[in-house]
Coordinates of C-alpha atoms in Angstrom, one line a residue:
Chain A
X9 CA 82.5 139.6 172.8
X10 CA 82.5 136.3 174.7
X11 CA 85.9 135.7 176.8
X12 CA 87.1 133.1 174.6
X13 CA 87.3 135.6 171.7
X14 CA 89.3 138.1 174.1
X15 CA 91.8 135.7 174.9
X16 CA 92.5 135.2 171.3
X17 CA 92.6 138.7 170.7
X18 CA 95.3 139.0 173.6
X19 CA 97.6 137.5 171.6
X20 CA 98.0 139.6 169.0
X21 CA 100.0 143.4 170.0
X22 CA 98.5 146.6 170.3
X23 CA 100.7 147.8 167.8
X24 CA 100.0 144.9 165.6
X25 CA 96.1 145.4 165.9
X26 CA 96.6 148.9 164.9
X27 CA 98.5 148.5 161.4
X28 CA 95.5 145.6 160.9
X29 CA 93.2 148.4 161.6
X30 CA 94.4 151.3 159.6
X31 CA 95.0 148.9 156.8
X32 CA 91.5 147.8 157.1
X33 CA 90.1 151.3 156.7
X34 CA 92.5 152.5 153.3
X35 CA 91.0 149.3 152.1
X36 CA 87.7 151.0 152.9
X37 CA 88.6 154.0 151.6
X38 CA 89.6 152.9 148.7
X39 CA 87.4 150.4 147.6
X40 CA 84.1 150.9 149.9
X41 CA 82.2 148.2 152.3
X42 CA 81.0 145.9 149.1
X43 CA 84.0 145.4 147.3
X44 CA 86.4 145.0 150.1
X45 CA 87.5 141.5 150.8
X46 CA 89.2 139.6 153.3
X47 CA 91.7 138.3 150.8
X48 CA 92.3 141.8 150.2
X49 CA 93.2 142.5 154.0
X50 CA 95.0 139.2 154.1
X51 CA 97.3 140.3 151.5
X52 CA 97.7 144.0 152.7
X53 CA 98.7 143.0 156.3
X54 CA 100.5 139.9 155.1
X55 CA 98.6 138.1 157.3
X56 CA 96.3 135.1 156.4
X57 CA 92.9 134.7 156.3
X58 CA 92.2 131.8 158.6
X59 CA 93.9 134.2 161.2
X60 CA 91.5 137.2 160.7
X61 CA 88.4 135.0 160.5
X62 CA 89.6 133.2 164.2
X63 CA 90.3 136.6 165.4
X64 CA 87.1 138.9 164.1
X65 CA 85.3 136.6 163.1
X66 CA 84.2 138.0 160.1
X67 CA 84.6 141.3 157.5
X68 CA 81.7 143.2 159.4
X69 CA 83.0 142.6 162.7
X70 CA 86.6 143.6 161.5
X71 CA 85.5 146.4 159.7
X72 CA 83.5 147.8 162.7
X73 CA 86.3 147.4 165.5
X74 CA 88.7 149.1 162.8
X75 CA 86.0 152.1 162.7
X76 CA 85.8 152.0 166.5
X77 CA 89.5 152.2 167.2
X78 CA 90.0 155.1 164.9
X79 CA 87.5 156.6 166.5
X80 CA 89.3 160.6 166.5
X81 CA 89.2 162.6 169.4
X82 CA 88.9 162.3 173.2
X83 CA 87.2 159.4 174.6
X84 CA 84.1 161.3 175.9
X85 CA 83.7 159.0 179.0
X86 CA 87.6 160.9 179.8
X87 CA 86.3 164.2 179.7
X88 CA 85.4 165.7 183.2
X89 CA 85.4 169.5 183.1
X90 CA 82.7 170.0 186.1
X91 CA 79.7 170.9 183.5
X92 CA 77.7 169.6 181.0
X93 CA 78.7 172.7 178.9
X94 CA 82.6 172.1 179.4
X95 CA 82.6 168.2 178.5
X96 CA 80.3 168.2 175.5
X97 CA 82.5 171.6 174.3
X98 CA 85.8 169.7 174.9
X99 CA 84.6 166.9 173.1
X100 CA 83.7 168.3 170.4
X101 CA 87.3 170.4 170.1
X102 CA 89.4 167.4 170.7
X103 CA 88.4 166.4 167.1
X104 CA 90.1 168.6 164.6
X105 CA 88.0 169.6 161.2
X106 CA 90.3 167.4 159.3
X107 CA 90.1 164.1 161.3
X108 CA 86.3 164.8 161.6
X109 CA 85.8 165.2 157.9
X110 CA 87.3 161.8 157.5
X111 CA 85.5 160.1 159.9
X112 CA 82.5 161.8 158.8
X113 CA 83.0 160.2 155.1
X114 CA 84.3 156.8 156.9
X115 CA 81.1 156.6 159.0
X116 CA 78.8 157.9 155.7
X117 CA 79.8 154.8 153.5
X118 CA 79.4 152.6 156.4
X119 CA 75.9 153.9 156.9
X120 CA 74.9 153.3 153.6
X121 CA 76.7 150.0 153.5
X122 CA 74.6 149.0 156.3
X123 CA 71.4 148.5 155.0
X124 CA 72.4 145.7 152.4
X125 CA 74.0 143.6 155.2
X126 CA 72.3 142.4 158.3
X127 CA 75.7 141.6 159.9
X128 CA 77.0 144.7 159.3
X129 CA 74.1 146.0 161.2
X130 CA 74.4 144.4 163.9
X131 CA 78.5 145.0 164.1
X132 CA 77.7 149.2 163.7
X133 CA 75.2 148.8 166.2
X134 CA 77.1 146.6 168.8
X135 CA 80.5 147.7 168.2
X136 CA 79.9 151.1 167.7
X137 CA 76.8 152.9 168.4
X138 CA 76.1 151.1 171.6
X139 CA 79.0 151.7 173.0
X140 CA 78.9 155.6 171.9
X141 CA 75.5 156.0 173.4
X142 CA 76.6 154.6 176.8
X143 CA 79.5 157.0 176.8
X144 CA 77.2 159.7 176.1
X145 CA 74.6 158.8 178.7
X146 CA 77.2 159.0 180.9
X147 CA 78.4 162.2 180.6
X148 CA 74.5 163.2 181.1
X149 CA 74.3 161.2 183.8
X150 CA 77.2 163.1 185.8
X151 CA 75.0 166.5 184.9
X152 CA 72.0 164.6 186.3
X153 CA 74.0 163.7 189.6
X154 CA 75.5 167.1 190.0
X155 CA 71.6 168.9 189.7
X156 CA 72.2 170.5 186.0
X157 CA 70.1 168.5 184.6
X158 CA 66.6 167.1 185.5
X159 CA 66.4 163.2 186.1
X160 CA 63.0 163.6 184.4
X161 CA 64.0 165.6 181.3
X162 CA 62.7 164.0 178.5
X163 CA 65.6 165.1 176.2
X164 CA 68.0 162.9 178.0
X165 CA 66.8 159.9 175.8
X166 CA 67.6 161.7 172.7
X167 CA 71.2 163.2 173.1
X168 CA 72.3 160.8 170.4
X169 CA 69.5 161.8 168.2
X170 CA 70.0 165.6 168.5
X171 CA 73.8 164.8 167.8
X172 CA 73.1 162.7 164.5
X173 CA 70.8 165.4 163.3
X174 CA 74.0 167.9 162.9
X175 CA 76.1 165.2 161.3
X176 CA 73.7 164.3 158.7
X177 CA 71.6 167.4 158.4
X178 CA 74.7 169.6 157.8
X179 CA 75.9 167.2 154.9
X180 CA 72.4 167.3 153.2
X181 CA 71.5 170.5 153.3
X182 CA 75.0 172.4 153.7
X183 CA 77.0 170.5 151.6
X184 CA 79.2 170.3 154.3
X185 CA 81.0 168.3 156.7
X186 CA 80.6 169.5 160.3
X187 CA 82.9 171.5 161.7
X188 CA 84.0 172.3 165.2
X189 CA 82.5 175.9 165.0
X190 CA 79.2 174.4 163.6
X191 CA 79.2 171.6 166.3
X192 CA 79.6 174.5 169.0
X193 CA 77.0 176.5 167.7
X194 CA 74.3 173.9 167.3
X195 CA 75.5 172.6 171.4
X196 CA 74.5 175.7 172.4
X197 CA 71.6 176.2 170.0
X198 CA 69.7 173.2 170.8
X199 CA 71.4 170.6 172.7
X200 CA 71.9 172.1 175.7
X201 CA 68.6 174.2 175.7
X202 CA 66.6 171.3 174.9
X203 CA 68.3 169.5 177.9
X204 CA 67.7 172.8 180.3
X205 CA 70.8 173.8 180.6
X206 CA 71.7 177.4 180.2
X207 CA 74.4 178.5 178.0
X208 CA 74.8 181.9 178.6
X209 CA 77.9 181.0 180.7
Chain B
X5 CA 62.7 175.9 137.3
X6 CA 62.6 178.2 133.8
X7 CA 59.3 179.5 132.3
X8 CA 59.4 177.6 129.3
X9 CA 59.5 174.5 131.4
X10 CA 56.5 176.0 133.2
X11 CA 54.7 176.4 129.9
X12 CA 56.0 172.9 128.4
X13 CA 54.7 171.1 131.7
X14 CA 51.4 172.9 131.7
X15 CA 50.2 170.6 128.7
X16 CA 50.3 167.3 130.9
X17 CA 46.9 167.1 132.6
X18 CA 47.3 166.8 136.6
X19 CA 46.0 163.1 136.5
X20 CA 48.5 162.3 133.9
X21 CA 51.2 163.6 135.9
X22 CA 50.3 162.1 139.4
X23 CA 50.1 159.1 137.4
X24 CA 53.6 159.4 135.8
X25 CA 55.1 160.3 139.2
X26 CA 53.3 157.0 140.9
X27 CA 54.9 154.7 138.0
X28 CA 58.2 156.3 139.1
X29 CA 57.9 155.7 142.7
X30 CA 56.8 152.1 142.2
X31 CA 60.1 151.4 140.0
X32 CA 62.0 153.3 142.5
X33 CA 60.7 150.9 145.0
X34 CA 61.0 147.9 142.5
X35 CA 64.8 148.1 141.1
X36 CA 66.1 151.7 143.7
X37 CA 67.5 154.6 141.7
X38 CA 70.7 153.2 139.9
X39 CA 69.1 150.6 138.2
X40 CA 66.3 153.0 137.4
X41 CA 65.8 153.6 133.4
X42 CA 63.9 156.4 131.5
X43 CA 63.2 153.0 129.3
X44 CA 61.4 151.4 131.9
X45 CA 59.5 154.4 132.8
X46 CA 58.5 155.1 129.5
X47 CA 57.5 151.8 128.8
X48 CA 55.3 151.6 132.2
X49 CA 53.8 154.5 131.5
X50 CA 53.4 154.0 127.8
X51 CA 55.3 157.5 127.0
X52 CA 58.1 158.3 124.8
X53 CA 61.4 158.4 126.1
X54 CA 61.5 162.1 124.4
X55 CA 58.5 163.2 125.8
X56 CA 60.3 162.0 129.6
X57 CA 63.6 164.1 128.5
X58 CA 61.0 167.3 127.6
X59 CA 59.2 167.4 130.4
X60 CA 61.7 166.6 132.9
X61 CA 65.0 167.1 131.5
X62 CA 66.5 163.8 132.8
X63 CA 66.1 161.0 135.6
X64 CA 67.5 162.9 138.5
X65 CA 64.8 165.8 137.9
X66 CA 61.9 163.2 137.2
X67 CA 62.5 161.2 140.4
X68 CA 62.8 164.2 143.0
X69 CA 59.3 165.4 141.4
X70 CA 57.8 162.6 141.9
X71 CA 59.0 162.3 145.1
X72 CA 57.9 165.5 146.4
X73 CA 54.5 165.2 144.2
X74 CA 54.2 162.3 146.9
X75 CA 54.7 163.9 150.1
X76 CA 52.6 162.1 152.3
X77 CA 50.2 164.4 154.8
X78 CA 49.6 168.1 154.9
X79 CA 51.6 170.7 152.9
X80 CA 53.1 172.2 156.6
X81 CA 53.1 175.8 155.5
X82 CA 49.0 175.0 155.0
X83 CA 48.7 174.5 158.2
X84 CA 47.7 177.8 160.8
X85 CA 46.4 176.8 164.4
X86 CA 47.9 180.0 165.7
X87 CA 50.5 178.5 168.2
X88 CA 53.7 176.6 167.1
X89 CA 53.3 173.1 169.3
X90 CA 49.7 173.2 167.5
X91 CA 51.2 173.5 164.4
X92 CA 54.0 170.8 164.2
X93 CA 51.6 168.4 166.0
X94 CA 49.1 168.9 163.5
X95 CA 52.2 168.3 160.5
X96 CA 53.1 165.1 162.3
X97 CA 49.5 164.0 162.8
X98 CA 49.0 164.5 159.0
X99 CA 50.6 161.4 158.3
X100 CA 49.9 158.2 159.2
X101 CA 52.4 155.1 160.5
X102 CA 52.5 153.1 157.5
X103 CA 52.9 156.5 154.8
X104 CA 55.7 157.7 157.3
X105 CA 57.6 154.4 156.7
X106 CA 57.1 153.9 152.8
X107 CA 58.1 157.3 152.3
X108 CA 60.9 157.1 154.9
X109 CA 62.3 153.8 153.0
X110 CA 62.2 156.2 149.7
X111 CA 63.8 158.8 151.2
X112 CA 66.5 156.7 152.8
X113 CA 67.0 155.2 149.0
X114 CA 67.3 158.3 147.4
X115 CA 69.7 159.9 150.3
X116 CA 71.7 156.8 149.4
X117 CA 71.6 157.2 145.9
X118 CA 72.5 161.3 145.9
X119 CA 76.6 160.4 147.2
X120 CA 77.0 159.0 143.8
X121 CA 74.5 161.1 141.5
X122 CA 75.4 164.7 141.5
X123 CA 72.7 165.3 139.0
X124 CA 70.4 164.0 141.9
X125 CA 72.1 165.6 144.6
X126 CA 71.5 168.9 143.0
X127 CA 67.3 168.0 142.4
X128 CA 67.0 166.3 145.3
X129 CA 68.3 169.8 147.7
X130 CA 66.4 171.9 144.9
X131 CA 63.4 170.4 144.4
X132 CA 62.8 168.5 147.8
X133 CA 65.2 169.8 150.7
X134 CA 65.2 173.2 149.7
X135 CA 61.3 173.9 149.4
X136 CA 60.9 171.9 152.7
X137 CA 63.0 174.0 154.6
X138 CA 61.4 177.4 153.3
X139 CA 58.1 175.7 154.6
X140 CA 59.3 175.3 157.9
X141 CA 60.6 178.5 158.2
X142 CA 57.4 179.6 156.8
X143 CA 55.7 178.1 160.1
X144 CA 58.5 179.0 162.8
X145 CA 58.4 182.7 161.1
X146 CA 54.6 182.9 162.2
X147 CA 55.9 181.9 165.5
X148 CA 58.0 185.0 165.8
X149 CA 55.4 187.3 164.4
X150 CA 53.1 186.0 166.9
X151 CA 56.0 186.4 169.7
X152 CA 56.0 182.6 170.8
X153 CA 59.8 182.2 169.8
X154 CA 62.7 185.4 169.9
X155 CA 63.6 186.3 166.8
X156 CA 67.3 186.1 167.5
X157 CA 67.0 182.3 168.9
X158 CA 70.1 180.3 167.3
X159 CA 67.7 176.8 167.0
X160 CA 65.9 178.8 164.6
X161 CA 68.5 177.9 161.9
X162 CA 68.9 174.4 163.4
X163 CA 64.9 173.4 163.3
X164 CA 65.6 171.3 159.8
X165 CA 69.0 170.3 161.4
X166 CA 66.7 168.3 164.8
X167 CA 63.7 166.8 162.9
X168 CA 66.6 165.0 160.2
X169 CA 67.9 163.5 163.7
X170 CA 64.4 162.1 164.8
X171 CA 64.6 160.6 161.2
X172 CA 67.7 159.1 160.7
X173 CA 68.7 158.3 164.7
X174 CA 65.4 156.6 164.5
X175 CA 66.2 153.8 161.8
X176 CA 70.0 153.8 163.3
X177 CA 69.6 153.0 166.8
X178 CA 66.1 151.8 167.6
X179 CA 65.6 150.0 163.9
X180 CA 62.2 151.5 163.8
X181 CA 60.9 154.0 161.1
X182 CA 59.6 157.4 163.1
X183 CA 56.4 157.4 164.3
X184 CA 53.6 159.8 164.9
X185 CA 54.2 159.1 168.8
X186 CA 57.6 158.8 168.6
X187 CA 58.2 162.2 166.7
X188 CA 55.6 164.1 168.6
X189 CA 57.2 163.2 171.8
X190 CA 60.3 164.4 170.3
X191 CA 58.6 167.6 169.3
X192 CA 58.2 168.2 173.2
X193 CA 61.2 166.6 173.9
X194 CA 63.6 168.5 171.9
X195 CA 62.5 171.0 169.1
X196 CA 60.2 173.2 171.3
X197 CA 62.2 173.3 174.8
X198 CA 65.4 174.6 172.0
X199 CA 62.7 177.0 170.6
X200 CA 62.6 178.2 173.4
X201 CA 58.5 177.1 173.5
X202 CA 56.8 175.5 176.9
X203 CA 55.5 172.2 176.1
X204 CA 53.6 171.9 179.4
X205 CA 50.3 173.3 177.7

């Protein structure tokens, strides 16, 4: 985001940005990725267009802050139990089945909306997955620093990867959105093993 | 799939089916599942539209055949080079780059396809997910036998779960389809060390 954009954004109110938001994603809901339209949002937030292009510059960039501020749960970069075990566990029980099985379908048709537009792309991947995988590698990076981890492990590069595996994997072949107690399981199962950490704490 | 469809398919010569199943994957590639007819297969493989409906039973059924028919690279449960690393190497190695990428851009299609097909959901976990995973338990069951990986190890239910990760985090964050070296370094990286396996052979 360049600073000129932030200013802009500063003059709008938290509380303001978040009706936009949660407007924005009913929308989505209701009406998916391709058919949603900024007209749409205008109307529903009563606000006009001219003032949503100036302040997200467009429907991709709007639709993937809206995604990221609803983003359920803790913020992982928050969580500081003391072990790698205790903040990936907590982060995964500060989402409740419910929130996670609508964030789940949220980030599903946004995933598959992707691939038919490039700016979308680039908004998921900026606005959302960057920032999540920084987060992430710095929660690793604290297990690093404090000797549970090794530096050299080569699983440290594909946290993010083992993660998106259970999401996906779970709704392909279970049929199922994941749950806290599958989440646990497969942290134990494979994420921290493959990282070297044992979990028979 | 019933007997009678057994006996009813048996009557299509094996060049005539690989043949079908290539005209399908090329329309697939061509126009993508929705837009996909029995017409247009039919008429690009000068059949009759009845004939399609006999042997197949409908469009869903046809394209996950054909799809599997395709699998690029060995049949994994074929392969036996009596340790576990050896043998998911040797699956990876069976395909090259540029099959791993067409078949990757099929697969990501069809996954797209299934949320609103339940006809293909329902083919696509009988005929393609389904059979793959009983493979790859084929090959991690061997491992236990052999006394590589403990029979009780949680990952062993998750090993499906990590290699749709490699897949799909692969295209999401680094915008590259897998490769042979990315996935076997994930092999080492990730499914072996949660097997429970050394990779420092």
């Amino acid at each position: 985001m360049t600073e000129t954009a932030t200013a802009r954004r500063s003059r709008i109110t938290p509380e303001r940005e978040a009706e936009l938001y949660a407007a924005v994603l009913d929308l989505l809901r209701e009406v998916g990725y391709d058919a949603l339209t900024m007209d749409a949002v205008a109307a529903r937030t009563r606000s006009s267009k001219a003032t949503l292009y100036r302040q997200w510059g467009g429907k991709a960039e709007l639709v993937a802050k809206a995604m990221r501020h609803n983003k359920p749960g803790a913020d992982i970069g928050s969580v500081d139990t003391g072990s790698l075990r205790g903040d990936l566990h907590a982060l995964v029980m500060s989402t409740d089945d419910c929130a996670m099985e609508q964030n789940n379908a949220l980030m599903r048709g946004l995933a598959m909306a992707v691939h038919g537009n490039p700016d979308l792309l680039k908004a998921f991947r900026e606005l959302i997955i960057e920032p999540e995988m920084l987060e992430i590698r710095r929660v690793v990076q604290r297990a690093v620093d404090r000797g549970e981890v090794r530096p050299d492990n080569p699983a440290v590069d594909y946290v993010v990867h083992m993660f998106v595996g259970a999401f996906v994997a779970r709704g392909m072949i279970e049929d199922q959105p994941p749950t806290q107690s599958f989440l646990r399981s497969y942290l134990d199962a494979v994420v921290l093993p493959a990282l070297g950490v044992s979990t028979s704490l």
